Amino acid sequence: MLKLSRLTDYAAIIMAQIARHPEASCAAADLAKAVRLPHPTVSKTLKMLVRAGLLSSSRGAQGGYRLAQDPAQITVIDIITAMEGPVAITECSHEEGVCELIDRCDLADNWQRVTLGVRTLLDSVTLAHLAAPTPIKLPVRLPIQSVTLATEASH
């Protein structure tokens, strides 16, 4: 099963909460209360998001956490990558992946296309979309047939 970790899910929830109030700096304790998650979990998640450059933090009476960019500039793939690392469906579709079957497997090209399709979809959904009260309208069909892989481009 393809599944995001709880921490990644929490990161999206926290980021959406901050995106709904972009003018305010949010304290970790206030965020934990607003999203109904344990304070230590929220603090850990916030630190990871700051490290990834998605949030900025400041200390002091007016301190707290803010989005580092406009919510329309932060994508779902940014949040997932910050929490889990690069998105890849299989080892051979990961840029730095090393697959021991690559010499005898005829699926690598198709898995790479699937990975690119998933990445394209995740990159098209922004934090603004996630934070909005209306459902996201996704494309019915992704254009993965039109994707040119690096191996094809070099031929």
XYZ file of C-alpha atoms in Angstrom:
155
model
C 0.000 0.000 0.000
C 1.226 3.482 -0.816
C 0.699 5.527 2.279
C 2.071 8.736 3.727
C 3.310 8.683 7.288
C 1.220 10.219 10.044
C 3.827 12.918 10.460
C 3.418 13.923 6.804
C -0.353 14.001 7.229
C 0.091 16.150 10.340
C 2.456 18.445 8.437
C -0.211 19.074 5.797
C -2.821 19.744 8.497
C -0.519 22.170 10.314
C 0.524 23.927 7.101
C -3.127 24.305 6.049
C -3.971 25.792 9.448
C -1.172 28.346 9.102
C -2.216 29.081 5.493
C -5.735 29.964 6.645
C -4.261 32.775 8.767
C -1.259 33.979 6.727
C -1.098 37.387 8.415
C -0.498 35.914 11.878
C 2.520 34.279 13.461
C 1.374 31.037 15.029
C 2.764 29.688 18.292
C 3.324 25.934 18.465
C 0.993 25.594 21.470
C -1.791 27.475 19.685
C -1.344 25.355 16.563
C -1.450 22.150 18.613
C -4.713 23.259 20.187
C -6.233 24.376 16.864
C -5.440 21.129 15.038
C -5.996 18.899 18.110
C -2.607 17.219 18.022
C -0.108 16.717 20.864
C 2.196 19.698 21.368
C 5.433 17.626 21.100
C 4.278 16.197 17.745
C 3.412 19.658 16.429
C 6.762 21.052 17.623
C 8.695 18.249 15.932
C 6.746 18.727 12.700
C 7.243 22.496 12.743
C 11.012 22.080 13.144
C 11.140 19.743 10.144
C 9.114 22.199 8.045
C 11.402 25.086 9.037
C 14.462 22.977 8.157
C 12.916 22.301 4.736
C 12.362 26.022 4.164
C 8.555 25.818 4.065
C 8.089 27.742 7.307
C 10.017 30.513 8.993
C 10.170 30.980 12.750
C 10.878 33.920 14.992
C 11.252 34.248 18.742
C 9.791 36.809 21.081
C 6.399 38.204 22.027
C 5.325 38.489 18.384
C 7.175 35.326 17.415
C 5.891 32.101 16.027
C 5.678 30.270 12.726
C 4.729 31.650 9.335
C 4.735 30.308 5.807
C 8.016 30.998 4.028
C 6.106 31.493 0.749
C 2.617 32.234 -0.454
C 0.321 29.175 -0.007
C -0.182 29.061 -3.790
C 3.581 28.559 -4.217
C 3.897 25.611 -1.825
C 2.851 22.297 -3.332
C 1.832 18.984 -1.818
C 5.035 17.444 -3.171
C 7.017 20.102 -1.253
C 5.344 19.036 1.996
C 5.787 15.316 1.310
C 9.436 15.761 0.320
C 10.100 17.823 3.454
C 8.778 15.044 5.654
C 9.569 11.825 3.740
C 12.182 12.615 1.131
C 11.791 12.366 -2.643
C 8.638 10.818 -4.068
C 9.322 7.608 -6.007
C 7.114 4.596 -6.582
C 9.960 2.091 -6.986
C 13.710 2.068 -6.405
C 14.400 2.441 -10.130
C 12.168 5.507 -10.355
C 14.106 7.321 -7.640
C 16.802 9.567 -9.074
C 19.437 8.274 -6.675
C 17.983 4.792 -6.417
C 20.050 1.738 -7.157
C 18.065 -1.280 -8.255
C 19.773 -4.643 -8.498
C 17.253 -5.780 -11.134
C 17.742 -2.880 -13.570
C 19.727 -5.011 -16.067
C 17.019 -7.654 -16.379
C 13.806 -5.737 -15.693
C 11.648 -4.419 -18.479
C 9.343 -2.397 -16.197
C 11.701 0.412 -15.189
C 10.603 2.750 -17.988
C 6.925 2.328 -17.119
C 7.508 2.689 -13.374
C 9.390 5.918 -14.092
C 6.383 7.168 -16.080
C 4.047 6.289 -13.217
C 6.323 8.094 -10.762
C 6.423 11.164 -13.015
C 2.628 11.088 -13.256
C 2.283 10.946 -9.472
C 4.850 13.720 -9.022
C 3.072 15.859 -11.635
C -0.230 15.449 -9.831
C 1.261 16.184 -6.395
C 3.079 19.199 -7.812
C -0.185 20.581 -9.227
C -1.956 20.680 -5.860
C -0.946 23.644 -3.720
C -1.248 24.404 -0.042
C -3.860 27.007 -1.029
C -5.905 24.184 -2.584
C -5.543 22.024 0.543
C -6.483 24.857 2.910
C -9.561 25.896 0.902
C -12.959 24.776 2.223
C -14.019 23.500 -1.222
C -13.031 20.098 -2.659
C -10.050 19.993 -5.001
C -10.898 19.393 -8.650
C -8.283 17.081 -10.103
C -7.700 16.190 -13.743
C -9.453 13.010 -14.809
C -6.454 11.809 -16.815
C -2.797 12.656 -16.393
C -0.766 13.100 -19.568
C 1.895 10.511 -18.714
C 2.055 9.329 -22.313
C 3.508 12.694 -23.242
C 6.245 12.500 -20.607
C 9.743 12.203 -22.023
C 12.118 10.368 -19.749
C 15.771 11.375 -19.416
C 16.827 8.091 -21.043
C 14.662 8.840 -24.111
C 15.898 12.401 -24.427
C 19.519 11.245 -24.670
C 18.838 8.903 -27.624
